[in-house]
PDB file of N, CA and C in Angstrom:
ATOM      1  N   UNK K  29      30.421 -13.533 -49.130  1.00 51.00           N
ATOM      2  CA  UNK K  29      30.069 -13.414 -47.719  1.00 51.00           C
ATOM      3  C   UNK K  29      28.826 -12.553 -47.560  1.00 51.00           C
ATOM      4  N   UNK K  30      28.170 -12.934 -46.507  1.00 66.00           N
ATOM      5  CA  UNK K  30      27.089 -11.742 -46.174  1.00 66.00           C
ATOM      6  C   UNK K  30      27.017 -11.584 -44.969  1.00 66.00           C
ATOM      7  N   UNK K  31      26.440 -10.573 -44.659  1.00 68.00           N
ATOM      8  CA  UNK K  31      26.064  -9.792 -43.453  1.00 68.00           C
ATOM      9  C   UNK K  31      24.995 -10.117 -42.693  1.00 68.00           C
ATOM     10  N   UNK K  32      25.204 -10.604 -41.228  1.00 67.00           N
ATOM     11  CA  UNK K  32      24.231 -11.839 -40.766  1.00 67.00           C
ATOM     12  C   UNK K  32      23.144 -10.279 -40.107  1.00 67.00           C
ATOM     13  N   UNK K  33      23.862  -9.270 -39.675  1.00 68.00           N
ATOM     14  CA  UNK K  33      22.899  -7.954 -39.413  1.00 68.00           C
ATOM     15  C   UNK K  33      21.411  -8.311 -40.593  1.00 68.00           C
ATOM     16  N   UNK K  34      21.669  -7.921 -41.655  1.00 74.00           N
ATOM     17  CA  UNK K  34      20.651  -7.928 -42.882  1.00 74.00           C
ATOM     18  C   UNK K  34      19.775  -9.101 -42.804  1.00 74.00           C
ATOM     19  N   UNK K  35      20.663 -10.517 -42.653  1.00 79.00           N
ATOM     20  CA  UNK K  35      19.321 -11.607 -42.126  1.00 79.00           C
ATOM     21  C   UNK K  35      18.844 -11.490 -40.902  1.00 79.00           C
ATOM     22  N   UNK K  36      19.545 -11.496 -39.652  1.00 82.00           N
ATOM     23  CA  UNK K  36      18.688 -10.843 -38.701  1.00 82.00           C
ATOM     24  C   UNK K  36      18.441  -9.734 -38.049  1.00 82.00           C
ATOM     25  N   UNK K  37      18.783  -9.227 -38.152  1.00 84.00           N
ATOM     26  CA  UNK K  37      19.154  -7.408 -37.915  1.00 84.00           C
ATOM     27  C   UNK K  37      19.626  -7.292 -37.006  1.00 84.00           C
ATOM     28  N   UNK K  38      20.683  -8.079 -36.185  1.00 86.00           N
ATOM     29  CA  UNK K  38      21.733  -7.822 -35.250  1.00 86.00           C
ATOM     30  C   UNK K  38      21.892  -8.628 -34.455  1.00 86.00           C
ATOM     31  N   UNK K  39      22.596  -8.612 -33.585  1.00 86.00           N
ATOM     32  CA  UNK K  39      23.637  -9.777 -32.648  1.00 86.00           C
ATOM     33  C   UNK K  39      22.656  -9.663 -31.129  1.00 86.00           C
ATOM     34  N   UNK K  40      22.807 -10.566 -30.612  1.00 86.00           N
ATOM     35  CA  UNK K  40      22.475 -10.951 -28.928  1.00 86.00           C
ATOM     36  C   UNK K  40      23.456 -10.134 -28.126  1.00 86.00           C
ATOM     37  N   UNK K  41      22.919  -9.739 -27.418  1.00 89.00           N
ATOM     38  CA  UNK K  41      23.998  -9.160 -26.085  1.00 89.00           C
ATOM     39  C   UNK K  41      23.712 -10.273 -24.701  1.00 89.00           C
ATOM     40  N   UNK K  42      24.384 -11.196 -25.269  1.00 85.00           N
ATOM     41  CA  UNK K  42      24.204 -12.198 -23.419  1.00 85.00           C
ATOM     42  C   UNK K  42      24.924 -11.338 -22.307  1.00 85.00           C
ATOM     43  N   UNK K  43      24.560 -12.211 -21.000  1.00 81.00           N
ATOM     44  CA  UNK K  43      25.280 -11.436 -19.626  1.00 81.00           C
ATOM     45  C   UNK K  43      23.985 -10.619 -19.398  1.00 81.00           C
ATOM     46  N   UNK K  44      23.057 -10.812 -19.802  1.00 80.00           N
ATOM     47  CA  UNK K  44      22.028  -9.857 -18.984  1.00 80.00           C
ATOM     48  C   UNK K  44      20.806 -10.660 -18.730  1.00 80.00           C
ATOM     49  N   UNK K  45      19.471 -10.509 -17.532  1.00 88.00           N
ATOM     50  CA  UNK K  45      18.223 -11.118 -17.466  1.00 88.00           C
ATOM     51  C   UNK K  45      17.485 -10.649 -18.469  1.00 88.00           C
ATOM     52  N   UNK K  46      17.391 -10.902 -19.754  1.00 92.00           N
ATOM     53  CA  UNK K  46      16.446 -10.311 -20.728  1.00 92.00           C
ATOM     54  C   UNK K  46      16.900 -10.773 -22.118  1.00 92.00           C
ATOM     55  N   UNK K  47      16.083 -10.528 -23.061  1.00 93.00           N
ATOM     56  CA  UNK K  47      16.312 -10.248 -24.369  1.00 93.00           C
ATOM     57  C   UNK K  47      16.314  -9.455 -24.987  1.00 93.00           C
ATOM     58  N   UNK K  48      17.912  -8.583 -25.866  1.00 93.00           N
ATOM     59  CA  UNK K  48      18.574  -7.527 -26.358  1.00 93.00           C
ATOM     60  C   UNK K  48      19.327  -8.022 -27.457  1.00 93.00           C
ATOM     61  N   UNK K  49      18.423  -7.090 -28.808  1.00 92.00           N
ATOM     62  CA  UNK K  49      19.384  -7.523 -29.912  1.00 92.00           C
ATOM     63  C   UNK K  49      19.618  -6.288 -30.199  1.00 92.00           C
ATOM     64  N   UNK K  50      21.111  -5.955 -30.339  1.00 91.00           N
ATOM     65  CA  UNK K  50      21.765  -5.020 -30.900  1.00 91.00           C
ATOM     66  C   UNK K  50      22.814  -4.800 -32.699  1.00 91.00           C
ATOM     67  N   UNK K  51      21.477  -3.911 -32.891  1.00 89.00           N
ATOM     68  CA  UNK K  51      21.992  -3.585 -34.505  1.00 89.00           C
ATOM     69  C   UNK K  51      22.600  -2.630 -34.579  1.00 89.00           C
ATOM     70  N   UNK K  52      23.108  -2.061 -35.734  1.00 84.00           N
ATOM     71  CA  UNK K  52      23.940  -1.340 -36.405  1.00 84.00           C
ATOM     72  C   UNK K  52      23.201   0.477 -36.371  1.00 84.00           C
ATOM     73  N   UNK K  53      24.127   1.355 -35.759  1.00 85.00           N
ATOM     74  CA  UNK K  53      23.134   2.668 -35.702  1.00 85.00           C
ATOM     75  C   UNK K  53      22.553   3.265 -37.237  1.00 85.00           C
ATOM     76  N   UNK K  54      23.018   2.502 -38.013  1.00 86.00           N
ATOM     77  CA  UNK K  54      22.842   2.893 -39.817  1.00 86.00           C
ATOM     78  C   UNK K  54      22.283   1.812 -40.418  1.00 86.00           C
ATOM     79  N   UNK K  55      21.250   0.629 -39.171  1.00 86.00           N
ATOM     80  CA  UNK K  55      20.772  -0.363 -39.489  1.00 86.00           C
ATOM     81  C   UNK K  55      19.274   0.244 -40.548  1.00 86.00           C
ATOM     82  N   UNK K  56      18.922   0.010 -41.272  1.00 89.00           N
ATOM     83  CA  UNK K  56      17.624   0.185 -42.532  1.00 89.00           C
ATOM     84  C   UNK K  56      16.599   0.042 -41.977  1.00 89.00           C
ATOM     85  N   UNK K  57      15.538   0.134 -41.990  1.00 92.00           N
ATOM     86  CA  UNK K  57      13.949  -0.130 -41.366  1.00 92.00           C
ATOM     87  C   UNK K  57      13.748  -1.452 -41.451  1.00 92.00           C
ATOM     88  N   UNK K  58      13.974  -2.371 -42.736  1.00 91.00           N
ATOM     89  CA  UNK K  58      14.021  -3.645 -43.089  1.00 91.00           C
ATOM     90  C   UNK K  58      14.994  -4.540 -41.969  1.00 91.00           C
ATOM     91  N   UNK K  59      16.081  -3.721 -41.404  1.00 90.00           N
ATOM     92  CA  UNK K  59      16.882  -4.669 -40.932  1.00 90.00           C
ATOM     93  C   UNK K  59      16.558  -4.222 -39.084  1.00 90.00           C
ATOM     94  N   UNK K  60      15.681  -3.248 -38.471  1.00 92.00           N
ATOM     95  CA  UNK K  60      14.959  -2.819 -37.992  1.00 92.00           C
ATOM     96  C   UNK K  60      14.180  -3.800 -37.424  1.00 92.00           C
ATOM     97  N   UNK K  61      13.681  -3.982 -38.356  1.00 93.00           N
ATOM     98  CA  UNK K  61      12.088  -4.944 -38.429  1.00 93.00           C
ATOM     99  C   UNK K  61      12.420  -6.792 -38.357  1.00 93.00           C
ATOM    100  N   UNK K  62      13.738  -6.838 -38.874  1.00 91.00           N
ATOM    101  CA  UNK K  62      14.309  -8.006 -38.774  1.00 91.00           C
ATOM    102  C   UNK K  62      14.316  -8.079 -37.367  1.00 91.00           C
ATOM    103  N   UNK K  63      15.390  -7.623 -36.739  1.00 92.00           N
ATOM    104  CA  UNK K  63      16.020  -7.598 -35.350  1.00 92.00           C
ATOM    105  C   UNK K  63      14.462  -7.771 -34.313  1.00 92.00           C
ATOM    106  N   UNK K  64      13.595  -6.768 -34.331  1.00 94.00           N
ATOM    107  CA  UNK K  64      12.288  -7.167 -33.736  1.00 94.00           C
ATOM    108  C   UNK K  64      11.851  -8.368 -33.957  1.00 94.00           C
ATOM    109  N   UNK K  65      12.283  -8.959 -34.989  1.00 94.00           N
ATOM    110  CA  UNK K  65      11.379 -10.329 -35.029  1.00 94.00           C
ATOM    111  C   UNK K  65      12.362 -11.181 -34.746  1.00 94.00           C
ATOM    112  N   UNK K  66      13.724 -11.238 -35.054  1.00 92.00           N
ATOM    113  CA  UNK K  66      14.619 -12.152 -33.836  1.00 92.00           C
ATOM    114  C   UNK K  66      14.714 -12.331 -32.300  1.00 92.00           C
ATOM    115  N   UNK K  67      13.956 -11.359 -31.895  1.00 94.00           N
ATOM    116  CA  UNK K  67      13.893 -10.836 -30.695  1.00 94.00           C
ATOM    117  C   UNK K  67      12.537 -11.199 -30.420  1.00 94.00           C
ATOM    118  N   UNK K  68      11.770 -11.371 -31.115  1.00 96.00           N
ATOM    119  CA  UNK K  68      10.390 -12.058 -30.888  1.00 96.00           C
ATOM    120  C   UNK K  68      10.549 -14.181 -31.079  1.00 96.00           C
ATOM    121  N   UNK K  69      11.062 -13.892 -31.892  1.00 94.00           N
ATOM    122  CA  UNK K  69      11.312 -15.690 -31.875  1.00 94.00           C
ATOM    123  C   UNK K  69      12.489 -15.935 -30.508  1.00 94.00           C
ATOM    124  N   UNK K  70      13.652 -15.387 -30.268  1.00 93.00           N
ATOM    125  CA  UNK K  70      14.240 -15.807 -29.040  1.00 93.00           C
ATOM    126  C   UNK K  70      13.223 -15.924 -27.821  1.00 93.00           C
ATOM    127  N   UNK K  71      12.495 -14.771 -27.580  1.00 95.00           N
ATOM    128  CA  UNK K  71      10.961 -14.547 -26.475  1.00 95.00           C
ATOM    129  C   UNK K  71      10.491 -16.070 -26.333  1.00 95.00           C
ATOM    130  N   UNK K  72      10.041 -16.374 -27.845  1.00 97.00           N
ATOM    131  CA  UNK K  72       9.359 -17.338 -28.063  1.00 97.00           C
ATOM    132  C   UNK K  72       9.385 -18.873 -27.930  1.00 97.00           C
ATOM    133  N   UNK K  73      10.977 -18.614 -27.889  1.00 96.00           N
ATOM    134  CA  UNK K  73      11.673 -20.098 -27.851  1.00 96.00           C
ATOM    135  C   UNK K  73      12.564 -20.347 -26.532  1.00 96.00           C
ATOM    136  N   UNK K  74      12.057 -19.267 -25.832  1.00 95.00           N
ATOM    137  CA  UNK K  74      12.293 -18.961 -24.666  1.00 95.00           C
ATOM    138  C   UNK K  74      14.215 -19.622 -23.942  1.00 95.00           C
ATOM    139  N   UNK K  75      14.356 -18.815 -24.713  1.00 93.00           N
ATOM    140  CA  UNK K  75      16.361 -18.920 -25.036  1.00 93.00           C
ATOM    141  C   UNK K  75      16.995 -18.486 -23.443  1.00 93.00           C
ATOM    142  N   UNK K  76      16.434 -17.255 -23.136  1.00 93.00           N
ATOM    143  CA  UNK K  76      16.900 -17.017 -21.997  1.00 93.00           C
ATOM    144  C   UNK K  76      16.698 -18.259 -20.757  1.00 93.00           C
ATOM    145  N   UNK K  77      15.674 -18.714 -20.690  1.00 94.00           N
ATOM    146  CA  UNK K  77      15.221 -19.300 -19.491  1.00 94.00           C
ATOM    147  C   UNK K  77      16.397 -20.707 -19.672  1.00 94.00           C
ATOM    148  N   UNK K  78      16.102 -21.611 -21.251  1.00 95.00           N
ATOM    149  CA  UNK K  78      16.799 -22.464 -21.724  1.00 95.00           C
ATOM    150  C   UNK K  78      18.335 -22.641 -21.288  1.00 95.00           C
ATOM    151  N   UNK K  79      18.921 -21.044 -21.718  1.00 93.00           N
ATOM    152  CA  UNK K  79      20.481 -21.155 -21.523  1.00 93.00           C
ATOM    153  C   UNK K  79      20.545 -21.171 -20.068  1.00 93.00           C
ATOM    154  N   UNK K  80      19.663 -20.425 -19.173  1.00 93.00           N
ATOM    155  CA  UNK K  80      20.040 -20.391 -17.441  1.00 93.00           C
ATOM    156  C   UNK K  80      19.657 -21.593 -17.241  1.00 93.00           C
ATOM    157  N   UNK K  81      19.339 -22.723 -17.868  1.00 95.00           N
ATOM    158  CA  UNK K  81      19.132 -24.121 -17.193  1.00 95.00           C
ATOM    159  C   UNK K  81      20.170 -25.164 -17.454  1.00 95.00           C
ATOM    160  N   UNK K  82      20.437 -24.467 -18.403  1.00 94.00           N
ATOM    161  CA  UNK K  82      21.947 -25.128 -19.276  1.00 94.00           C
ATOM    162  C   UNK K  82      22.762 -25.064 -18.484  1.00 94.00           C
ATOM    163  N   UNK K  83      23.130 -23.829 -18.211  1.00 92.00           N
ATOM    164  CA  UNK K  83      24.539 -23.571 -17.334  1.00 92.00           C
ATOM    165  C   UNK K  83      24.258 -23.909 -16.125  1.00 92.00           C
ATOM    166  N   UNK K  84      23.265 -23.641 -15.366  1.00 93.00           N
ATOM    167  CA  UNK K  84      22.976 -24.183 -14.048  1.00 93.00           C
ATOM    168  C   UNK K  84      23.894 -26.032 -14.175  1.00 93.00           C
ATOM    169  N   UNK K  85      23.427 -26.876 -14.809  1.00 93.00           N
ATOM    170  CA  UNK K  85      23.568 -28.207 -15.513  1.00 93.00           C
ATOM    171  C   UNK K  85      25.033 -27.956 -15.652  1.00 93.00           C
ATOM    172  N   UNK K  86      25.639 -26.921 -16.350  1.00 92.00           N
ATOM    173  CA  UNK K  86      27.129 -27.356 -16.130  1.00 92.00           C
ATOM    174  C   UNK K  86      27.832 -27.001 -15.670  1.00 92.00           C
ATOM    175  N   UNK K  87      27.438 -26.026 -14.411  1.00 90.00           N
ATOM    176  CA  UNK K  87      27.802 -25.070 -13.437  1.00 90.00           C
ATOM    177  C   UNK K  87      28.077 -26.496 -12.204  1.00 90.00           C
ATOM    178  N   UNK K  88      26.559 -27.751 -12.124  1.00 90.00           N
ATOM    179  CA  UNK K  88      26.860 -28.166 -11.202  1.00 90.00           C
ATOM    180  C   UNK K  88      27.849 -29.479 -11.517  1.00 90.00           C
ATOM    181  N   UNK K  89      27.993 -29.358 -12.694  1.00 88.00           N
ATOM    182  CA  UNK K  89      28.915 -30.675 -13.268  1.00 88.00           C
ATOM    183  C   UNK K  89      30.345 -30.222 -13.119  1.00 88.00           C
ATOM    184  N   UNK K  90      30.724 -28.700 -13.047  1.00 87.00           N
ATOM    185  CA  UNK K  90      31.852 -28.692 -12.929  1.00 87.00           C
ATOM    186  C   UNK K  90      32.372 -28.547 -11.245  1.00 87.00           C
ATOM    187  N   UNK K  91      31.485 -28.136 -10.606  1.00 82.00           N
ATOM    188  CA  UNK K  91      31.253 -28.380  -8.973  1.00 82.00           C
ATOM    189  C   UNK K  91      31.685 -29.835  -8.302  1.00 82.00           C
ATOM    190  N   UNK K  92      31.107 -30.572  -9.372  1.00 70.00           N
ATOM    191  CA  UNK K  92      31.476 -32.206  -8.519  1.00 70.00           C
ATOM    192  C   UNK K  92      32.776 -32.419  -9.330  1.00 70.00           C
ATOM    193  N   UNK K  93      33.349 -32.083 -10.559  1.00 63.00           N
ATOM    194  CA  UNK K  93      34.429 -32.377 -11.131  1.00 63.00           C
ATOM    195  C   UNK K  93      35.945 -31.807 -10.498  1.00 63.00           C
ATOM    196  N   UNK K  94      35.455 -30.829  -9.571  1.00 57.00           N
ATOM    197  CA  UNK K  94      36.699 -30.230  -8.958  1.00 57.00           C
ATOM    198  C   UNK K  94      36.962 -30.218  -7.515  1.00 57.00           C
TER     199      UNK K  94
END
């Protein structure tokens, strides 16, 4: 098994307007530097905007389903 922290240097915190990756307080400089750059490719691939269009989409699908 491995430790997905070390490939990206930490987890998403959804539920908020932004992008927040939260690592380990004994996370390494390497795994540091990871997390900044997961946090630069989510920016990039623009995840936040993506998922609020998503759910909007099945927010209104479950609206007409009920």
């Amino acid at each position: 098994l491995t430790n997905p922290a070390e490939k990206v240097g930490g987890g998403p915190l959804l539920g908020i307007d932004g992008v927040v990756i939260i690592g380990h307080g004994r996370a390494r400089s390497t795994e540091v530097e990871k997390a900044i750059g997961t946090a630069k490719q989510v920016v990039e691939m623009e995840f936040v905007e993506n998922l609020k269009s998503k759910l909007i989409q099945v927010q209104k699908r479950v609206e007409i389903n009920t």
